[in-house]
Tab-separated table of C-alpha atoms in Angstrom:
chain	number	residue	atom	x	y	z
A	1	MET	CA	-50.737	57.107	1.054
A	2	ALA	CA	-48.385	55.868	3.768
A	3	ASP	CA	-49.480	55.927	7.406
A	4	LYS	CA	-46.257	57.762	8.285
A	5	ILE	CA	-44.406	60.243	6.057
A	6	SER	CA	-40.908	61.427	7.024
A	7	LEU	CA	-40.029	64.883	5.673
A	8	ARG	CA	-37.276	67.448	5.964
A	9	VAL	CA	-38.495	70.990	6.601
A	10	PHE	CA	-37.754	73.968	4.355
A	11	LYS	CA	-39.212	76.749	6.473
A	12	VAL	CA	-39.777	80.352	5.462
A	13	THR	CA	-40.668	82.391	8.531
A	14	GLY	CA	-43.324	85.085	8.565
A	15	GLU	CA	-45.693	85.607	5.657
A	16	THR	CA	-44.838	84.208	2.226
A	17	ASN	CA	-47.028	85.872	-0.369
A	18	THR	CA	-47.300	84.740	-3.970
A	19	ASP	CA	-45.047	87.594	-5.092
A	20	ASP	CA	-42.241	86.009	-3.039
A	21	LEU	CA	-42.808	82.703	-4.827
A	22	SER	CA	-43.672	84.120	-8.258
A	23	PRO	CA	-42.386	87.715	-8.530
A	24	ALA	CA	-44.467	90.044	-10.700
A	25	PRO	CA	-41.414	91.441	-12.611
A	26	ASP	CA	-40.753	87.865	-13.759
A	27	ALA	CA	-44.355	87.270	-14.893
A	28	TRP	CA	-43.208	86.961	-18.516
A	29	SER	CA	-41.526	83.614	-17.685
A	30	ARG	CA	-44.415	82.023	-15.756
A	31	PRO	CA	-45.341	79.451	-18.452
A	32	ASP	CA	-41.704	78.222	-18.415
A	33	ILE	CA	-41.915	76.661	-14.953
A	34	PRO	CA	-38.234	75.657	-14.444
A	35	LEU	CA	-37.018	79.095	-15.556
A	36	HIS	CA	-39.583	81.044	-13.564
A	37	ALA	CA	-38.927	78.962	-10.437
A	38	LEU	CA	-35.361	80.318	-10.296
A	39	ALA	CA	-36.852	83.641	-9.117
A	40	MET	CA	-38.616	82.084	-6.113
A	41	LEU	CA	-37.499	83.761	-2.854
A	42	LYS	CA	-34.923	85.852	-4.736
A	43	MET	CA	-34.946	88.507	-2.009
A	44	ALA	CA	-32.988	87.670	1.159
A	45	ARG	CA	-34.950	87.153	4.361
A	46	ASP	CA	-34.555	85.399	7.691
A	47	GLY	CA	-33.002	81.975	7.018
A	48	ILE	CA	-33.138	82.349	3.218
A	49	VAL	CA	-29.938	83.059	1.269
A	50	PRO	CA	-30.566	83.697	-2.453
A	51	ASP	CA	-27.836	82.740	-4.922
A	52	VAL	CA	-28.021	86.181	-6.552
A	53	GLN	CA	-29.860	88.815	-4.546
A	54	GLY	CA	-32.845	90.085	-6.527
A	55	SER	CA	-32.356	87.633	-9.410
A	56	ILE	CA	-31.959	83.978	-8.381
A	57	GLY	CA	-33.402	82.383	-5.275
A	58	PRO	CA	-31.775	79.969	-2.785
A	59	MET	CA	-30.975	77.195	-5.272
A	60	LYS	CA	-27.768	76.097	-3.509
A	61	GLN	CA	-29.563	76.025	-0.160
A	62	ILE	CA	-32.322	73.818	-1.605
A	63	GLU	CA	-29.814	71.505	-3.336
A	64	GLU	CA	-27.846	71.130	-0.123
A	65	MET	CA	-31.022	70.161	1.726
A	66	ARG	CA	-31.936	67.639	-0.979
A	67	GLY	CA	-28.583	65.923	-0.449
A	68	GLN	CA	-29.409	65.326	3.217
A	69	GLY	CA	-32.109	62.763	2.450
A	70	PHE	CA	-35.896	62.689	2.929
A	71	PRO	CA	-38.460	64.489	0.723
A	72	ILE	CA	-38.704	68.217	1.486
A	73	ALA	CA	-41.853	69.966	2.720
A	74	TYR	CA	-42.414	73.685	2.218
A	75	VAL	CA	-43.395	75.171	5.583
A	76	GLY	CA	-44.364	78.739	6.486
A	77	ASP	CA	-46.206	80.709	9.126
A	78	VAL	CA	-48.583	82.266	6.573
A	79	VAL	CA	-48.382	80.903	3.026
A	80	GLY	CA	-49.864	81.921	-0.310
A	81	THR	CA	-51.491	85.315	0.197
A	82	GLY	CA	-51.600	87.379	-2.991
A	83	SER	CA	-52.900	86.877	-6.509
A	84	SER	CA	-50.371	84.716	-8.424
A	85	ARG	CA	-51.554	81.386	-7.057
A	86	LYS	CA	-50.895	78.989	-9.938
A	87	SER	CA	-47.418	80.234	-10.794
A	88	ALA	CA	-46.500	80.311	-7.085
A	89	THR	CA	-47.689	76.713	-6.728
A	90	ASN	CA	-45.715	75.744	-9.836
A	91	SER	CA	-42.542	77.241	-8.355
A	92	VAL	CA	-42.919	75.486	-4.994
A	93	LEU	CA	-43.679	72.138	-6.605
A	94	TRP	CA	-40.834	72.464	-9.106
A	95	PHE	CA	-38.400	72.186	-6.195
A	96	PHE	CA	-40.400	70.095	-3.731
A	97	GLY	CA	-42.850	68.095	-5.895
A	98	ASP	CA	-42.578	64.917	-7.987
A	99	ASP	CA	-42.055	64.455	-11.716
A	100	VAL	CA	-45.214	63.880	-13.770
A	101	PRO	CA	-44.658	60.802	-15.997
A	102	TYR	CA	-44.152	61.759	-19.666
A	103	VAL	CA	-44.810	65.456	-18.963
A	104	PRO	CA	-41.661	67.605	-19.119
A	105	ASN	CA	-41.053	70.810	-17.154
A	106	LYS	CA	-43.896	70.261	-14.715
A	107	ARG	CA	-44.209	68.638	-11.302
A	108	ALA	CA	-47.056	67.705	-8.970
A	109	GLY	CA	-47.547	66.273	-5.495
A	110	GLY	CA	-45.397	67.583	-2.662
A	111	PHE	CA	-46.216	68.861	0.810
A	112	CYS	CA	-47.092	72.373	1.992
A	113	PHE	CA	-47.717	73.147	5.659
A	114	GLY	CA	-48.549	76.431	7.328
A	115	THR	CA	-50.218	77.895	10.374
A	116	LYS	CA	-52.451	79.608	7.799
A	117	ILE	CA	-52.635	78.818	4.081
A	118	ALA	CA	-54.498	81.332	1.909
A	119	PRO	CA	-57.738	79.727	0.597
A	120	ILE	CA	-57.151	80.069	-3.163
A	121	PHE	CA	-53.497	79.002	-2.835
A	122	TYR	CA	-54.736	76.019	-0.811
A	123	ASN	CA	-57.188	75.114	-3.597
A	124	THR	CA	-54.475	75.480	-6.239
A	125	MET	CA	-52.224	73.144	-4.249
A	126	GLU	CA	-55.149	70.687	-4.098
A	127	ASP	CA	-55.549	70.886	-7.880
A	128	ALA	CA	-51.847	70.052	-8.328
A	129	GLY	CA	-52.020	66.904	-6.195
A	130	ALA	CA	-50.091	68.378	-3.262
A	131	LEU	CA	-50.975	67.782	0.390
A	132	PRO	CA	-51.610	71.200	1.993
A	133	ILE	CA	-52.310	71.062	5.735
A	134	GLU	CA	-52.838	73.848	8.246
A	135	PHE	CA	-51.289	73.350	11.684
A	136	ASP	CA	-49.185	75.301	14.177
A	137	VAL	CA	-45.638	75.402	12.766
A	138	SER	CA	-44.119	77.563	15.526
A	139	ASN	CA	-42.190	74.595	16.962
A	140	ILE	CA	-40.845	73.462	13.587
A	141	ASN	CA	-37.577	74.927	12.247
A	142	MET	CA	-35.565	74.938	9.029
A	143	GLY	CA	-33.846	71.590	8.502
A	144	ASP	CA	-35.888	69.621	11.058
A	145	VAL	CA	-36.974	66.103	10.143
A	146	ILE	CA	-40.589	65.417	11.057
A	147	ASP	CA	-42.943	62.451	10.818
A	148	VAL	CA	-46.431	63.309	9.554
A	149	TYR	CA	-49.249	60.851	10.295
A	150	PRO	CA	-52.008	61.869	7.828
A	151	TYR	CA	-54.613	59.412	9.119
A	152	GLU	CA	-53.967	60.084	12.802
A	153	GLY	CA	-53.718	63.859	12.381
A	154	LYS	CA	-50.440	64.430	14.201
A	155	VAL	CA	-46.866	65.572	13.550
A	156	CYS	CA	-44.014	64.063	15.583
A	157	LYS	CA	-40.264	64.496	15.803
A	158	HIS	CA	-38.528	61.976	13.547
A	159	ASP	CA	-38.341	58.465	14.984
A	160	SER	CA	-39.937	59.676	18.196
A	161	ASP	CA	-43.329	59.580	19.870
A	162	GLU	CA	-42.988	63.242	20.867
A	163	VAL	CA	-45.954	65.062	19.301
A	164	ILE	CA	-45.112	68.503	17.922
A	165	THR	CA	-48.644	69.432	16.885
A	166	THR	CA	-51.938	67.984	15.728
A	167	PHE	CA	-54.226	68.822	12.819
A	168	GLU	CA	-57.466	68.023	11.041
A	169	MET	CA	-57.853	67.742	7.268
A	170	LYS	CA	-60.008	70.526	5.835
A	171	THR	CA	-61.955	67.935	3.881
A	172	PRO	CA	-62.109	64.123	4.004
A	173	VAL	CA	-61.656	64.132	0.215
A	174	LEU	CA	-58.119	65.574	0.445
A	175	LEU	CA	-56.327	62.218	0.582
A	176	ASP	CA	-58.336	60.971	-2.409
A	177	GLU	CA	-57.212	64.088	-4.292
A	178	VAL	CA	-53.567	63.322	-3.533
A	179	ARG	CA	-53.971	59.699	-4.644
A	180	ALA	CA	-55.629	60.824	-7.896
A	181	GLY	CA	-52.861	63.319	-8.671
A	182	GLY	CA	-54.993	66.368	-7.919
A	183	ARG	CA	-58.510	67.623	-7.322
A	184	ILE	CA	-59.248	68.126	-11.020
A	185	PRO	CA	-58.306	64.550	-12.077
A	186	LEU	CA	-60.397	63.256	-9.149
A	187	ILE	CA	-63.465	65.293	-10.180
A	188	ILE	CA	-63.159	64.140	-13.800
A	189	GLY	CA	-62.569	60.505	-12.822
A	190	ARG	CA	-65.407	60.523	-10.306
A	191	GLY	CA	-67.772	62.006	-12.891
A	192	LEU	CA	-66.788	59.511	-15.607
A	193	THR	CA	-67.202	56.629	-13.148
A	194	SER	CA	-70.695	57.791	-12.149
A	195	LYS	CA	-71.816	58.251	-15.750
A	196	ALA	CA	-70.393	54.899	-16.865
A	197	ARG	CA	-72.060	53.045	-13.965
A	198	ALA	CA	-75.379	54.776	-14.627
A	199	GLU	CA	-75.183	53.790	-18.302
A	200	LEU	CA	-74.478	50.170	-17.348
A	201	GLY	CA	-77.301	50.118	-14.808
A	202	LEU	CA	-74.917	49.647	-11.878
A	203	PRO	CA	-75.491	51.155	-8.416
A	204	ALA	CA	-73.638	54.266	-7.250
A	205	PHE	CA	-69.940	53.724	-6.515
A	206	ASP	CA	-69.047	54.187	-2.844
A	207	LEU	CA	-65.249	53.865	-3.039
A	208	PHE	CA	-64.749	57.636	-3.318
A	209	LYS	CA	-64.906	59.655	-0.124
A	210	THR	CA	-67.544	62.362	-0.183
A	211	PRO	CA	-67.307	65.865	1.330
A	212	ASP	CA	-69.005	66.468	4.671
A	213	GLN	CA	-72.278	68.304	4.167
A	214	PRO	CA	-73.723	70.775	6.703
A	215	ALA	CA	-76.774	69.893	8.745
A	216	GLU	CA	-80.200	70.555	7.268
A	217	SER	CA	-81.707	73.948	8.115
A	218	THR	CA	-85.117	75.558	7.738
A	219	LYS	CA	-83.650	79.062	7.566
A	220	GLY	CA	-83.915	81.062	4.365
A	221	PHE	CA	-81.088	81.646	1.908
A	222	THR	CA	-79.072	84.807	1.275
A	223	LEU	CA	-78.947	86.263	-2.235
A	224	ALA	CA	-75.474	84.775	-2.825
A	225	GLN	CA	-76.674	81.340	-1.691
A	226	LYS	CA	-79.678	81.586	-4.015
A	227	MET	CA	-77.525	82.530	-7.020
A	228	VAL	CA	-75.151	79.606	-6.455
A	229	GLY	CA	-78.166	77.375	-5.832
A	230	LYS	CA	-79.678	78.409	-9.156
A	231	ALA	CA	-76.398	77.460	-10.871
A	232	CYS	CA	-76.646	74.044	-9.179
A	233	GLY	CA	-80.334	73.524	-9.951
A	234	VAL	CA	-81.514	73.840	-6.336
A	235	ALA	CA	-83.113	76.573	-4.219
A	236	GLY	CA	-79.928	77.526	-2.384
A	237	ILE	CA	-76.539	76.319	-1.126
A	238	ARG	CA	-75.673	76.360	2.597
A	239	PRO	CA	-72.206	77.503	3.768
A	240	GLY	CA	-69.791	74.563	3.924
A	241	THR	CA	-71.601	72.616	1.186
A	242	TYR	CA	-69.466	71.184	-1.623
A	243	CYS	CA	-71.028	71.929	-4.988
A	244	GLU	CA	-70.174	72.343	-8.662
A	245	PRO	CA	-72.120	75.375	-9.934
A	246	LYS	CA	-72.532	76.048	-13.646
A	247	MET	CA	-70.198	78.787	-14.852
A	248	THR	CA	-71.776	81.336	-17.183
A	249	THR	CA	-68.792	83.702	-17.438
A	250	VAL	CA	-65.044	82.998	-17.300
A	251	GLY	CA	-62.398	85.718	-17.640
A	252	SER	CA	-58.714	85.211	-18.420
A	253	GLN	CA	-56.109	87.965	-18.443
A	254	ASP	CA	-52.740	88.159	-20.143
A	255	THR	CA	-50.186	87.611	-17.363
A	256	THR	CA	-51.846	84.268	-16.546
A	257	GLY	CA	-53.349	83.536	-19.992
A	258	PRO	CA	-50.361	81.516	-21.273
A	259	MET	CA	-50.558	79.305	-18.156
A	260	THR	CA	-54.320	78.888	-18.665
A	261	ARG	CA	-53.577	77.880	-22.272
A	262	ASP	CA	-51.168	75.181	-21.049
A	263	GLU	CA	-53.762	73.920	-18.552
A	264	LEU	CA	-56.409	73.776	-21.312
A	265	LYS	CA	-54.004	71.677	-23.396
A	266	ASP	CA	-53.516	69.340	-20.432
A	267	LEU	CA	-57.312	68.971	-20.285
A	268	ALA	CA	-57.391	68.245	-24.062
A	269	CYS	CA	-59.963	71.029	-24.399
A	270	LEU	CA	-61.023	71.637	-28.011
A	271	GLY	CA	-64.134	73.659	-27.191
A	272	PHE	CA	-65.347	75.672	-24.216
A	273	SER	CA	-68.436	74.577	-22.285
A	274	THR	CA	-68.963	77.978	-20.644
A	275	ASP	CA	-71.213	80.483	-22.428
A	276	LEU	CA	-68.664	83.322	-22.309
A	277	VAL	CA	-64.909	82.848	-22.054
A	278	MET	CA	-63.074	86.146	-22.491
A	279	GLN	CA	-59.330	86.757	-22.845
A	280	SER	CA	-57.832	90.224	-22.362
A	281	PHE	CA	-54.415	91.845	-22.818
A	282	CYS	CA	-54.781	94.772	-20.451
A	283	HIS	CA	-51.621	94.161	-18.360
A	284	THR	CA	-49.047	93.908	-21.174
A	285	ALA	CA	-50.503	96.151	-23.896
A	286	ALA	CA	-48.644	99.332	-22.885
A	287	TYR	CA	-45.050	98.084	-22.513
A	288	PRO	CA	-44.868	94.572	-23.974
A	289	LYS	CA	-41.729	92.445	-23.727
A	290	PRO	CA	-40.821	90.321	-26.780
A	291	ILE	CA	-42.548	87.285	-25.244
A	292	ASP	CA	-45.677	89.397	-24.656
A	293	VAL	CA	-45.751	90.386	-28.339
A	294	LYS	CA	-45.639	86.694	-29.238
A	295	THR	CA	-48.520	86.031	-26.820
A	296	HIS	CA	-50.505	88.902	-28.372
A	297	HIS	CA	-50.249	87.158	-31.753
A	298	THR	CA	-50.879	83.545	-30.711
A	299	LEU	CA	-53.249	83.525	-27.730
A	300	PRO	CA	-56.289	85.200	-29.398
A	301	ASP	CA	-56.580	82.460	-32.045
A	302	PHE	CA	-56.210	79.758	-29.382
A	303	ILE	CA	-59.142	81.234	-27.443
A	304	MET	CA	-61.351	81.985	-30.451
A	305	THR	CA	-60.954	78.563	-32.096
A	306	ARG	CA	-62.395	77.046	-28.894
A	307	GLY	CA	-65.436	79.311	-28.951
A	308	GLY	CA	-64.137	82.100	-26.718
A	309	VAL	CA	-63.926	85.867	-27.185
A	310	SER	CA	-60.526	87.527	-27.335
A	311	LEU	CA	-59.917	91.221	-26.930
A	312	ARG	CA	-56.900	92.791	-28.633
A	313	PRO	CA	-54.084	94.830	-27.049
A	314	GLY	CA	-55.445	98.332	-26.516
A	315	ASP	CA	-59.090	97.259	-26.364
A	316	GLY	CA	-59.261	97.960	-22.650
A	317	ILE	CA	-59.459	96.354	-19.240
A	318	ILE	CA	-61.002	92.921	-18.710
A	319	HIS	CA	-63.275	94.071	-15.864
A	320	SER	CA	-65.010	96.813	-17.803
A	321	TRP	CA	-65.710	94.414	-20.696
A	322	LEU	CA	-66.918	91.567	-18.493
A	323	ASN	CA	-69.118	93.871	-16.438
A	324	ARG	CA	-71.017	94.930	-19.594
A	325	MET	CA	-71.652	91.329	-20.628
A	326	LEU	CA	-72.734	89.711	-17.350
A	327	LEU	CA	-76.148	88.159	-16.874
A	328	PRO	CA	-78.069	88.717	-13.613
A	329	ASP	CA	-78.095	85.934	-11.014
A	330	THR	CA	-75.380	83.881	-12.736
A	331	VAL	CA	-72.038	82.574	-11.451
A	332	GLY	CA	-68.590	83.091	-12.927
A	333	THR	CA	-64.876	83.134	-12.230
A	334	GLY	CA	-61.800	84.943	-13.462
A	335	GLY	CA	-58.037	84.548	-13.514
A	336	ASP	CA	-57.544	88.023	-12.139
A	337	SER	CA	-57.675	88.874	-8.455
A	338	HIS	CA	-59.904	91.877	-9.187
A	339	THR	CA	-62.661	89.921	-10.947
A	340	ARG	CA	-65.694	90.991	-8.937
A	341	PHE	CA	-69.065	91.009	-10.660
A	342	PRO	CA	-71.476	93.937	-10.043
A	343	ILE	CA	-74.374	91.632	-10.984
A	344	GLY	CA	-74.377	87.913	-10.424
A	345	ILE	CA	-71.536	86.511	-8.303
A	346	SER	CA	-67.920	85.514	-8.945
A	347	PHE	CA	-65.426	83.283	-7.164
A	348	PRO	CA	-61.709	83.883	-7.768
A	349	ALA	CA	-59.501	81.028	-8.943
A	350	GLY	CA	-55.982	80.203	-10.073
A	351	SER	CA	-55.369	79.745	-13.793
A	352	GLY	CA	-55.663	75.943	-13.552
A	353	LEU	CA	-59.167	76.175	-12.123
A	354	VAL	CA	-60.061	78.902	-14.638
A	355	ALA	CA	-59.108	76.472	-17.417
A	356	PHE	CA	-61.193	73.720	-15.811
A	357	ALA	CA	-64.217	76.035	-15.502
A	358	ALA	CA	-63.910	77.128	-19.136
A	359	ALA	CA	-63.466	73.572	-20.421
A	360	THR	CA	-66.166	71.816	-18.379
A	361	GLY	CA	-68.605	74.639	-17.654
A	362	VAL	CA	-68.574	73.998	-13.884
A	363	MET	CA	-66.266	74.820	-10.983
A	364	PRO	CA	-65.730	72.921	-7.719
A	365	LEU	CA	-66.677	75.076	-4.762
A	366	ASP	CA	-66.872	74.745	-0.997
A	367	MET	CA	-69.549	77.347	-0.358
A	368	PRO	CA	-68.151	80.060	1.914
A	369	GLU	CA	-70.016	81.977	4.585
A	370	SER	CA	-72.251	84.615	3.089
A	371	ILE	CA	-72.358	88.339	3.884
A	372	LEU	CA	-74.598	89.258	0.951
């Protein structure tokens, strides 16, 4: 990554939630990234002029900015709150990311800056190879050209030494993730490298940056820390520790299921490594659109041939099924913002990370503070 990156700012003031970037009424088109992205920011707001109010977002405004030179960074005061993280990320990166070689209709990379970036949206941006950074954007405006110094942790006016703001990376691994094309490719590559070197009798590889680990403590562990620790094969996990706990349960629901299917194909997954992977159709069963009917017929076989369990339209809600099948003191995740386990513990994730958890049986996690 360059020491200095010059970018033009596309700023959306106030809070941008995932429904602004990936509107729920357009959920049927989420797997078709270029089509779905047309609905991004389709409602007028300060500084944003949609092409067709309520239907098509500010395409002309974005194209005009592209013609002015410099890559474009998506900037907002608060970015990514809400539950449609993967499709929102796809929309942002479709306009402001880079083409993926030999992969049509999908982009990665890009830059996303905000005074506050919602945690799961931040993680989803990481997975897609983008560079999400939190810093004060109050002195940055639509159309500005800025110079970002990722190694020095500062943002300056273009071709100037005037510092607008400073920042710290959330994790030292972030730049490695960008270089690898995303957090998931980095995890897979790092794991393959370690296993290959161990097989060849070579010492551990130190080229990869490693996450900062919290200081040792003699204090006890909370119940949540013990459950995650058990999934990692240790007594407990301290807040701030990077870990990859074993996933026992993974849930996928229908408005994100087709995206999860695409992510599983990208991972070349032919069989799930998680004990229980469950797919539901509780959001589209009552009033299905034609594309939903097609999904109802094709997605169950895709899940079941890989060793998963698929409900059928009308069988009920994913949470009530999952909650009957959970095992105590285990860890899981789900592609639905309401996936909260009454026994064991769950961590929410975007559909890309849900696919990774189902395929590999583990999920990358920076252990949060515990209240349990």
